[in-house]
Amino acid sequence: ARASSPLAAGRALSPATDRQGPLPWRPASTALLVFFVAAALATGLIWHDHDDRQREARELAGDLVAERMYAIQGSIDRALSPTYALLAMLQQGSGTIARFEATAGQLLRYQAGVAALQLAPGGVVRQVAPLNGKEQVMGRDLRADPAAQRAALLARDSGQMTLTAPFRRSEGGIAVAGLLPVFLDDGDGRQAFWGFAIALIALPEALAPARLAELVARGYAYQLSLLPAGSDQSLLIDTSPTLLPIEPVERHLQVANATWTLRIAPAQGWIDLAGLSWKAGVALLLCLLLAWQAASQAQLLARARTHERDLERRVAQRTCARRARSARITVAILA
């Protein structure tokens, strides 16, 4: 009975050598966790950078379209300016201009985009310079012509420069006519309607100083359209060879009674697919490297933890063995 106590004590001190808790570091789960966290961070950074670049691109496009619209306005104003010179000469000459063809020729020398100058007393075209190829225009009553009636009546009633809707020229291409109403003193101190001084503006030749073609060289697509007064349909004046991408930057310009609209956008679109693909590839590679590094570290930690437990188990086994021997010796002595 006395011997049973040391033996029981020896057995009680024996360790449970096969009992192990779960490893805290699992390489596969650690690698997946690191990969998804890194991928989420990389996606956020790439998207933030994309938004910043797109905002900068739209701001640059906005500056370009504003610059070009300013140049377009200057081009149109210069193309219409000969009519004001004609107005001054008509007022000085009491409704007549001596040697009109020569005078108009001198004015046209400095206006490459103006196809012709016309005088229309009473609204009927009587003089045209240059006349070559435009004989059919002589005698045209603007106030009865469906293509020019609205603009003619508006110019007469408002007393302001008015543009007609774009029309096809007999020589080819399109044009708009700027109608400047002329009012002369009737001798009683009142201004009476005399007719129109007209500038025939060739498009898009008159807009050459705006250098819209340079936008193509800079990687942009563009469209220039004109919306005549009283119309709900814009007419395309000039466009780039490349189709205009979605969500272009646009600006509007009110000249006389017409609204000009210029739209531009990068020819390849606002999204830099090549840049995004490159960044996504680099980010994926970095995420995989981080995941591999994390898996390697987790594996090393797991091995160290396993080795530590193995050492603890061996120490415990040896300790139990020594206690068992001590217990047997004690039993033998007591016996």
JSON list of N, CA, C and O in Angstrom, two decimals, residues 280-326:
[
{"chain": "A", "resi": 280, "resn": "ALA", "atom": "N", "xyz": [-1.47, 48.01, -62.86]},
{"chain": "A", "resi": 280, "resn": "ALA", "atom": "CA", "xyz": [-2.12, 46.83, -62.28]},
{"chain": "A", "resi": 280, "resn": "ALA", "atom": "C", "xyz": [-1.17, 45.63, -62.28]},
{"chain": "A", "resi": 280, "resn": "ALA", "atom": "O", "xyz": [-1.12, 44.86, -61.32]},
{"chain": "A", "resi": 281, "resn": "GLY", "atom": "N", "xyz": [-0.38, 45.50, -63.36]},
{"chain": "A", "resi": 281, "resn": "GLY", "atom": "CA", "xyz": [0.58, 44.40, -63.41]},
{"chain": "A", "resi": 281, "resn": "GLY", "atom": "C", "xyz": [1.66, 44.52, -62.34]},
{"chain": "A", "resi": 281, "resn": "GLY", "atom": "O", "xyz": [2.00, 43.54, -61.67]},
{"chain": "A", "resi": 282, "resn": "VAL", "atom": "N", "xyz": [2.18, 45.74, -62.19]},
{"chain": "A", "resi": 282, "resn": "VAL", "atom": "CA", "xyz": [3.19, 45.97, -61.15]},
{"chain": "A", "resi": 282, "resn": "VAL", "atom": "C", "xyz": [2.60, 45.73, -59.76]},
{"chain": "A", "resi": 282, "resn": "VAL", "atom": "O", "xyz": [3.24, 45.11, -58.90]},
{"chain": "A", "resi": 283, "resn": "ALA", "atom": "N", "xyz": [1.38, 46.22, -59.54]},
{"chain": "A", "resi": 283, "resn": "ALA", "atom": "CA", "xyz": [0.74, 46.03, -58.24]},
{"chain": "A", "resi": 283, "resn": "ALA", "atom": "C", "xyz": [0.50, 44.56, -57.96]},
{"chain": "A", "resi": 283, "resn": "ALA", "atom": "O", "xyz": [0.70, 44.09, -56.82]},
{"chain": "A", "resi": 284, "resn": "LEU", "atom": "N", "xyz": [0.07, 43.80, -58.97]},
{"chain": "A", "resi": 284, "resn": "LEU", "atom": "CA", "xyz": [-0.14, 42.36, -58.78]},
{"chain": "A", "resi": 284, "resn": "LEU", "atom": "C", "xyz": [1.16, 41.66, -58.42]},
{"chain": "A", "resi": 284, "resn": "LEU", "atom": "O", "xyz": [1.19, 40.80, -57.52]},
{"chain": "A", "resi": 285, "resn": "LEU", "atom": "N", "xyz": [2.23, 42.03, -59.11]},
{"chain": "A", "resi": 285, "resn": "LEU", "atom": "CA", "xyz": [3.52, 41.42, -58.80]},
{"chain": "A", "resi": 285, "resn": "LEU", "atom": "C", "xyz": [3.95, 41.73, -57.37]},
{"chain": "A", "resi": 285, "resn": "LEU", "atom": "O", "xyz": [4.41, 40.84, -56.63]},
{"chain": "A", "resi": 286, "resn": "LEU", "atom": "N", "xyz": [3.78, 42.99, -56.95]},
{"chain": "A", "resi": 286, "resn": "LEU", "atom": "CA", "xyz": [4.15, 43.35, -55.58]},
{"chain": "A", "resi": 286, "resn": "LEU", "atom": "C", "xyz": [3.29, 42.63, -54.55]},
{"chain": "A", "resi": 286, "resn": "LEU", "atom": "O", "xyz": [3.79, 42.18, -53.51]},
{"chain": "A", "resi": 287, "resn": "CYS", "atom": "N", "xyz": [2.00, 42.49, -54.85]},
{"chain": "A", "resi": 287, "resn": "CYS", "atom": "CA", "xyz": [1.11, 41.77, -53.93]},
{"chain": "A", "resi": 287, "resn": "CYS", "atom": "C", "xyz": [1.53, 40.31, -53.81]},
{"chain": "A", "resi": 287, "resn": "CYS", "atom": "O", "xyz": [1.52, 39.74, -52.71]},
{"chain": "A", "resi": 288, "resn": "LEU", "atom": "N", "xyz": [1.88, 39.70, -54.93]},
{"chain": "A", "resi": 288, "resn": "LEU", "atom": "CA", "xyz": [2.33, 38.31, -54.89]},
{"chain": "A", "resi": 288, "resn": "LEU", "atom": "C", "xyz": [3.64, 38.17, -54.11]},
{"chain": "A", "resi": 288, "resn": "LEU", "atom": "O", "xyz": [3.81, 37.20, -53.34]},
{"chain": "A", "resi": 289, "resn": "LEU", "atom": "N", "xyz": [4.56, 39.12, -54.30]},
{"chain": "A", "resi": 289, "resn": "LEU", "atom": "CA", "xyz": [5.82, 39.07, -53.56]},
{"chain": "A", "resi": 289, "resn": "LEU", "atom": "C", "xyz": [5.59, 39.23, -52.06]},
{"chain": "A", "resi": 289, "resn": "LEU", "atom": "O", "xyz": [6.20, 38.52, -51.24]},
{"chain": "A", "resi": 290, "resn": "LEU", "atom": "N", "xyz": [4.69, 40.18, -51.70]},
{"chain": "A", "resi": 290, "resn": "LEU", "atom": "CA", "xyz": [4.38, 40.36, -50.28]},
{"chain": "A", "resi": 290, "resn": "LEU", "atom": "C", "xyz": [3.72, 39.11, -49.70]},
{"chain": "A", "resi": 290, "resn": "LEU", "atom": "O", "xyz": [4.03, 38.70, -48.57]},
{"chain": "A", "resi": 291, "resn": "ALA", "atom": "N", "xyz": [2.81, 38.50, -50.47]},
{"chain": "A", "resi": 291, "resn": "ALA", "atom": "CA", "xyz": [2.15, 37.28, -50.00]},
{"chain": "A", "resi": 291, "resn": "ALA", "atom": "C", "xyz": [3.16, 36.15, -49.84]},
{"chain": "A", "resi": 291, "resn": "ALA", "atom": "O", "xyz": [3.12, 35.40, -48.85]},
{"chain": "A", "resi": 292, "resn": "TRP", "atom": "N", "xyz": [4.08, 36.03, -50.80]},
{"chain": "A", "resi": 292, "resn": "TRP", "atom": "CA", "xyz": [5.11, 34.98, -50.70]},
{"chain": "A", "resi": 292, "resn": "TRP", "atom": "C", "xyz": [6.01, 35.23, -49.49]},
{"chain": "A", "resi": 292, "resn": "TRP", "atom": "O", "xyz": [6.34, 34.30, -48.75]},
{"chain": "A", "resi": 293, "resn": "GLN", "atom": "N", "xyz": [6.39, 36.50, -49.28]},
{"chain": "A", "resi": 293, "resn": "GLN", "atom": "CA", "xyz": [7.23, 36.84, -48.13]},
{"chain": "A", "resi": 293, "resn": "GLN", "atom": "C", "xyz": [6.50, 36.54, -46.83]},
{"chain": "A", "resi": 293, "resn": "GLN", "atom": "O", "xyz": [7.09, 35.99, -45.87]},
{"chain": "A", "resi": 294, "resn": "ALA", "atom": "N", "xyz": [5.20, 36.90, -46.79]},
{"chain": "A", "resi": 294, "resn": "ALA", "atom": "CA", "xyz": [4.43, 36.62, -45.57]},
{"chain": "A", "resi": 294, "resn": "ALA", "atom": "C", "xyz": [4.30, 35.13, -45.33]},
{"chain": "A", "resi": 294, "resn": "ALA", "atom": "O", "xyz": [4.39, 34.66, -44.19]},
{"chain": "A", "resi": 295, "resn": "ALA", "atom": "N", "xyz": [4.09, 34.35, -46.41]},
{"chain": "A", "resi": 295, "resn": "ALA", "atom": "CA", "xyz": [3.99, 32.89, -46.26]},
{"chain": "A", "resi": 295, "resn": "ALA", "atom": "C", "xyz": [5.31, 32.30, -45.77]},
{"chain": "A", "resi": 295, "resn": "ALA", "atom": "O", "xyz": [5.32, 31.40, -44.91]},
{"chain": "A", "resi": 296, "resn": "SER", "atom": "N", "xyz": [6.42, 32.84, -46.29]},
{"chain": "A", "resi": 296, "resn": "SER", "atom": "CA", "xyz": [7.73, 32.34, -45.85]},
{"chain": "A", "resi": 296, "resn": "SER", "atom": "C", "xyz": [7.95, 32.64, -44.37]},
{"chain": "A", "resi": 296, "resn": "SER", "atom": "O", "xyz": [8.42, 31.77, -43.60]},
{"chain": "A", "resi": 297, "resn": "GLN", "atom": "N", "xyz": [7.62, 33.86, -43.95]},
{"chain": "A", "resi": 297, "resn": "GLN", "atom": "CA", "xyz": [7.78, 34.22, -42.55]},
{"chain": "A", "resi": 297, "resn": "GLN", "atom": "C", "xyz": [6.86, 33.38, -41.66]},
{"chain": "A", "resi": 297, "resn": "GLN", "atom": "O", "xyz": [7.26, 32.94, -40.57]},
{"chain": "A", "resi": 298, "resn": "ALA", "atom": "N", "xyz": [5.63, 33.17, -42.12]},
{"chain": "A", "resi": 298, "resn": "ALA", "atom": "CA", "xyz": [4.70, 32.35, -41.34]},
{"chain": "A", "resi": 298, "resn": "ALA", "atom": "C", "xyz": [5.20, 30.92, -41.23]},
{"chain": "A", "resi": 298, "resn": "ALA", "atom": "O", "xyz": [5.07, 30.28, -40.17]},
{"chain": "A", "resi": 299, "resn": "GLN", "atom": "N", "xyz": [5.78, 30.40, -42.30]},
{"chain": "A", "resi": 299, "resn": "GLN", "atom": "CA", "xyz": [6.30, 29.04, -42.27]},
{"chain": "A", "resi": 299, "resn": "GLN", "atom": "C", "xyz": [7.48, 28.94, -41.31]},
{"chain": "A", "resi": 299, "resn": "GLN", "atom": "O", "xyz": [7.59, 27.96, -40.54]},
{"chain": "A", "resi": 300, "resn": "LEU", "atom": "N", "xyz": [8.35, 29.97, -41.32]},
{"chain": "A", "resi": 300, "resn": "LEU", "atom": "CA", "xyz": [9.48, 29.96, -40.39]},
{"chain": "A", "resi": 300, "resn": "LEU", "atom": "C", "xyz": [8.99, 30.01, -38.95]},
{"chain": "A", "resi": 300, "resn": "LEU", "atom": "O", "xyz": [9.50, 29.29, -38.07]},
{"chain": "A", "resi": 301, "resn": "LEU", "atom": "N", "xyz": [8.00, 30.87, -38.68]},
{"chain": "A", "resi": 301, "resn": "LEU", "atom": "CA", "xyz": [7.44, 30.96, -37.33]},
{"chain": "A", "resi": 301, "resn": "LEU", "atom": "C", "xyz": [6.77, 29.66, -36.92]},
{"chain": "A", "resi": 301, "resn": "LEU", "atom": "O", "xyz": [6.88, 29.24, -35.76]},
{"chain": "A", "resi": 302, "resn": "ALA", "atom": "N", "xyz": [6.08, 29.04, -37.87]},
{"chain": "A", "resi": 302, "resn": "ALA", "atom": "CA", "xyz": [5.42, 27.76, -37.56]},
{"chain": "A", "resi": 302, "resn": "ALA", "atom": "C", "xyz": [6.45, 26.69, -37.23]},
{"chain": "A", "resi": 302, "resn": "ALA", "atom": "O", "xyz": [6.28, 25.90, -36.29]},
{"chain": "A", "resi": 303, "resn": "ARG", "atom": "N", "xyz": [7.53, 26.66, -38.00]},
{"chain": "A", "resi": 303, "resn": "ARG", "atom": "CA", "xyz": [8.59, 25.68, -37.73]},
{"chain": "A", "resi": 303, "resn": "ARG", "atom": "C", "xyz": [9.24, 25.95, -36.38]},
{"chain": "A", "resi": 303, "resn": "ARG", "atom": "O", "xyz": [9.54, 25.01, -35.61]},
{"chain": "A", "resi": 304, "resn": "ALA", "atom": "N", "xyz": [9.49, 27.26, -36.09]},
{"chain": "A", "resi": 304, "resn": "ALA", "atom": "CA", "xyz": [10.09, 27.59, -34.79]},
{"chain": "A", "resi": 304, "resn": "ALA", "atom": "C", "xyz": [9.16, 27.18, -33.65]},
{"chain": "A", "resi": 304, "resn": "ALA", "atom": "O", "xyz": [9.61, 26.65, -32.62]},
{"chain": "A", "resi": 305, "resn": "ARG", "atom": "N", "xyz": [7.86, 27.42, -33.84]},
{"chain": "A", "resi": 305, "resn": "ARG", "atom": "CA", "xyz": [6.90, 27.04, -32.80]},
{"chain": "A", "resi": 305, "resn": "ARG", "atom": "C", "xyz": [6.83, 25.53, -32.63]},
{"chain": "A", "resi": 305, "resn": "ARG", "atom": "O", "xyz": [6.79, 25.01, -31.50]},
{"chain": "A", "resi": 306, "resn": "THR", "atom": "N", "xyz": [6.88, 24.81, -33.73]},
{"chain": "A", "resi": 306, "resn": "THR", "atom": "CA", "xyz": [6.86, 23.34, -33.66]},
{"chain": "A", "resi": 306, "resn": "THR", "atom": "C", "xyz": [8.12, 22.82, -32.98]},
{"chain": "A", "resi": 306, "resn": "THR", "atom": "O", "xyz": [8.07, 21.89, -32.15]},
{"chain": "A", "resi": 307, "resn": "HIS", "atom": "N", "xyz": [9.27, 23.43, -33.35]},
{"chain": "A", "resi": 307, "resn": "HIS", "atom": "CA", "xyz": [10.52, 23.01, -32.72]},
{"chain": "A", "resi": 307, "resn": "HIS", "atom": "C", "xyz": [10.51, 23.30, -31.22]},
{"chain": "A", "resi": 307, "resn": "HIS", "atom": "O", "xyz": [10.97, 22.48, -30.41]},
{"chain": "A", "resi": 308, "resn": "GLU", "atom": "N", "xyz": [9.95, 24.46, -30.85]},
{"chain": "A", "resi": 308, "resn": "GLU", "atom": "CA", "xyz": [9.86, 24.82, -29.44]},
{"chain": "A", "resi": 308, "resn": "GLU", "atom": "C", "xyz": [8.99, 23.81, -28.68]},
{"chain": "A", "resi": 308, "resn": "GLU", "atom": "O", "xyz": [9.35, 23.37, -27.57]},
{"chain": "A", "resi": 309, "resn": "ARG", "atom": "N", "xyz": [7.88, 23.42, -29.25]},
{"chain": "A", "resi": 309, "resn": "ARG", "atom": "CA", "xyz": [7.00, 22.45, -28.60]},
{"chain": "A", "resi": 309, "resn": "ARG", "atom": "C", "xyz": [7.66, 21.07, -28.51]},
{"chain": "A", "resi": 309, "resn": "ARG", "atom": "O", "xyz": [7.50, 20.35, -27.52]},
{"chain": "A", "resi": 310, "resn": "ASP", "atom": "N", "xyz": [8.41, 20.74, -29.55]},
{"chain": "A", "resi": 310, "resn": "ASP", "atom": "CA", "xyz": [9.10, 19.44, -29.53]},
{"chain": "A", "resi": 310, "resn": "ASP", "atom": "C", "xyz": [10.14, 19.41, -28.41]},
{"chain": "A", "resi": 310, "resn": "ASP", "atom": "O", "xyz": [10.28, 18.40, -27.70]},
{"chain": "A", "resi": 311, "resn": "LEU", "atom": "N", "xyz": [10.85, 20.56, -28.26]},
{"chain": "A", "resi": 311, "resn": "LEU", "atom": "CA", "xyz": [11.82, 20.62, -27.17]},
{"chain": "A", "resi": 311, "resn": "LEU", "atom": "C", "xyz": [11.12, 20.52, -25.81]},
{"chain": "A", "resi": 311, "resn": "LEU", "atom": "O", "xyz": [11.60, 19.82, -24.90]},
{"chain": "A", "resi": 312, "resn": "GLU", "atom": "N", "xyz": [10.00, 21.22, -25.66]},
{"chain": "A", "resi": 312, "resn": "GLU", "atom": "CA", "xyz": [9.26, 21.15, -24.39]},
{"chain": "A", "resi": 312, "resn": "GLU", "atom": "C", "xyz": [8.79, 19.73, -24.12]},
{"chain": "A", "resi": 312, "resn": "GLU", "atom": "O", "xyz": [8.82, 19.25, -22.96]},
{"chain": "A", "resi": 313, "resn": "ARG", "atom": "N", "xyz": [8.35, 19.04, -25.18]},
{"chain": "A", "resi": 313, "resn": "ARG", "atom": "CA", "xyz": [7.87, 17.66, -24.98]},
{"chain": "A", "resi": 313, "resn": "ARG", "atom": "C", "xyz": [9.02, 16.74, -24.56]},
{"chain": "A", "resi": 313, "resn": "ARG", "atom": "O", "xyz": [8.86, 15.90, -23.66]},
{"chain": "A", "resi": 314, "resn": "ARG", "atom": "N", "xyz": [10.17, 16.90, -25.18]},
{"chain": "A", "resi": 314, "resn": "ARG", "atom": "CA", "xyz": [11.31, 16.05, -24.83]},
{"chain": "A", "resi": 314, "resn": "ARG", "atom": "C", "xyz": [11.78, 16.32, -23.39]},
{"chain": "A", "resi": 314, "resn": "ARG", "atom": "O", "xyz": [12.11, 15.38, -22.64]},
{"chain": "A", "resi": 315, "resn": "VAL", "atom": "N", "xyz": [11.82, 17.61, -23.04]},
{"chain": "A", "resi": 315, "resn": "VAL", "atom": "CA", "xyz": [12.21, 17.94, -21.66]},
{"chain": "A", "resi": 315, "resn": "VAL", "atom": "C", "xyz": [11.22, 17.33, -20.67]},
{"chain": "A", "resi": 315, "resn": "VAL", "atom": "O", "xyz": [11.60, 16.77, -19.62]},
{"chain": "A", "resi": 316, "resn": "ALA", "atom": "N", "xyz": [9.95, 17.45, -20.99]},
{"chain": "A", "resi": 316, "resn": "ALA", "atom": "CA", "xyz": [8.93, 16.88, -20.10]},
{"chain": "A", "resi": 316, "resn": "ALA", "atom": "C", "xyz": [9.06, 15.37, -20.00]},
{"chain": "A", "resi": 316, "resn": "ALA", "atom": "O", "xyz": [8.90, 14.79, -18.91]},
{"chain": "A", "resi": 317, "resn": "GLN", "atom": "N", "xyz": [9.34, 14.70, -21.13]},
{"chain": "A", "resi": 317, "resn": "GLN", "atom": "CA", "xyz": [9.50, 13.24, -21.11]},
{"chain": "A", "resi": 317, "resn": "GLN", "atom": "C", "xyz": [10.69, 12.82, -20.24]},
{"chain": "A", "resi": 317, "resn": "GLN", "atom": "O", "xyz": [10.62, 11.87, -19.46]},
{"chain": "A", "resi": 318, "resn": "ARG", "atom": "N", "xyz": [11.80, 13.52, -20.42]},
{"chain": "A", "resi": 318, "resn": "ARG", "atom": "CA", "xyz": [12.98, 13.19, -19.61]},
{"chain": "A", "resi": 318, "resn": "ARG", "atom": "C", "xyz": [12.73, 13.45, -18.13]},
{"chain": "A", "resi": 318, "resn": "ARG", "atom": "O", "xyz": [13.17, 12.67, -17.27]},
{"chain": "A", "resi": 319, "resn": "THR", "atom": "N", "xyz": [12.03, 14.56, -17.86]},
{"chain": "A", "resi": 319, "resn": "THR", "atom": "CA", "xyz": [11.71, 14.85, -16.46]},
{"chain": "A", "resi": 319, "resn": "THR", "atom": "C", "xyz": [10.84, 13.75, -15.86]},
{"chain": "A", "resi": 319, "resn": "THR", "atom": "O", "xyz": [11.07, 13.31, -14.72]},
{"chain": "A", "resi": 320, "resn": "CYS", "atom": "N", "xyz": [9.87, 13.32, -16.60]},
{"chain": "A", "resi": 320, "resn": "CYS", "atom": "CA", "xyz": [8.99, 12.24, -16.12]},
{"chain": "A", "resi": 320, "resn": "CYS", "atom": "C", "xyz": [9.75, 10.93, -15.93]},
{"chain": "A", "resi": 320, "resn": "CYS", "atom": "O", "xyz": [9.51, 10.17, -14.99]},
{"chain": "A", "resi": 321, "resn": "ALA", "atom": "N", "xyz": [10.68, 10.69, -16.88]},
{"chain": "A", "resi": 321, "resn": "ALA", "atom": "CA", "xyz": [11.46, 9.44, -16.77]},
{"chain": "A", "resi": 321, "resn": "ALA", "atom": "C", "xyz": [12.32, 9.45, -15.51]},
{"chain": "A", "resi": 321, "resn": "ALA", "atom": "O", "xyz": [12.42, 8.44, -14.79]},
{"chain": "A", "resi": 322, "resn": "ARG", "atom": "N", "xyz": [12.96, 10.62, -15.24]},
{"chain": "A", "resi": 322, "resn": "ARG", "atom": "CA", "xyz": [13.77, 10.70, -14.03]},
{"chain": "A", "resi": 322, "resn": "ARG", "atom": "C", "xyz": [12.92, 10.53, -12.78]},
{"chain": "A", "resi": 322, "resn": "ARG", "atom": "O", "xyz": [13.31, 9.85, -11.80]},
{"chain": "A", "resi": 323, "resn": "ARG", "atom": "N", "xyz": [11.76, 11.14, -12.78]},
{"chain": "A", "resi": 323, "resn": "ARG", "atom": "CA", "xyz": [10.88, 10.99, -11.61]},
{"chain": "A", "resi": 323, "resn": "ARG", "atom": "C", "xyz": [10.40, 9.55, -11.44]},
{"chain": "A", "resi": 323, "resn": "ARG", "atom": "O", "xyz": [10.26, 9.06, -10.32]},
{"chain": "A", "resi": 324, "resn": "ALA", "atom": "N", "xyz": [10.17, 8.89, -12.59]},
{"chain": "A", "resi": 324, "resn": "ALA", "atom": "CA", "xyz": [9.75, 7.49, -12.50]},
{"chain": "A", "resi": 324, "resn": "ALA", "atom": "C", "xyz": [10.85, 6.63, -11.92]},
{"chain": "A", "resi": 324, "resn": "ALA", "atom": "O", "xyz": [10.61, 5.74, -11.07]},
{"chain": "A", "resi": 325, "resn": "ARG", "atom": "N", "xyz": [12.11, 6.87, -12.36]},
{"chain": "A", "resi": 325, "resn": "ARG", "atom": "CA", "xyz": [13.23, 6.10, -11.80]},
{"chain": "A", "resi": 325, "resn": "ARG", "atom": "C", "xyz": [13.37, 6.37, -10.31]},
{"chain": "A", "resi": 325, "resn": "ARG", "atom": "O", "xyz": [13.60, 5.47, -9.49]},
{"chain": "A", "resi": 326, "resn": "SER", "atom": "N", "xyz": [13.22, 7.66, -9.98]},
{"chain": "A", "resi": 326, "resn": "SER", "atom": "CA", "xyz": [13.32, 8.00, -8.56]},
{"chain": "A", "resi": 326, "resn": "SER", "atom": "C", "xyz": [12.23, 7.30, -7.76]},
{"chain": "A", "resi": 326, "resn": "SER", "atom": "O", "xyz": [12.45, 6.83, -6.64]}
]
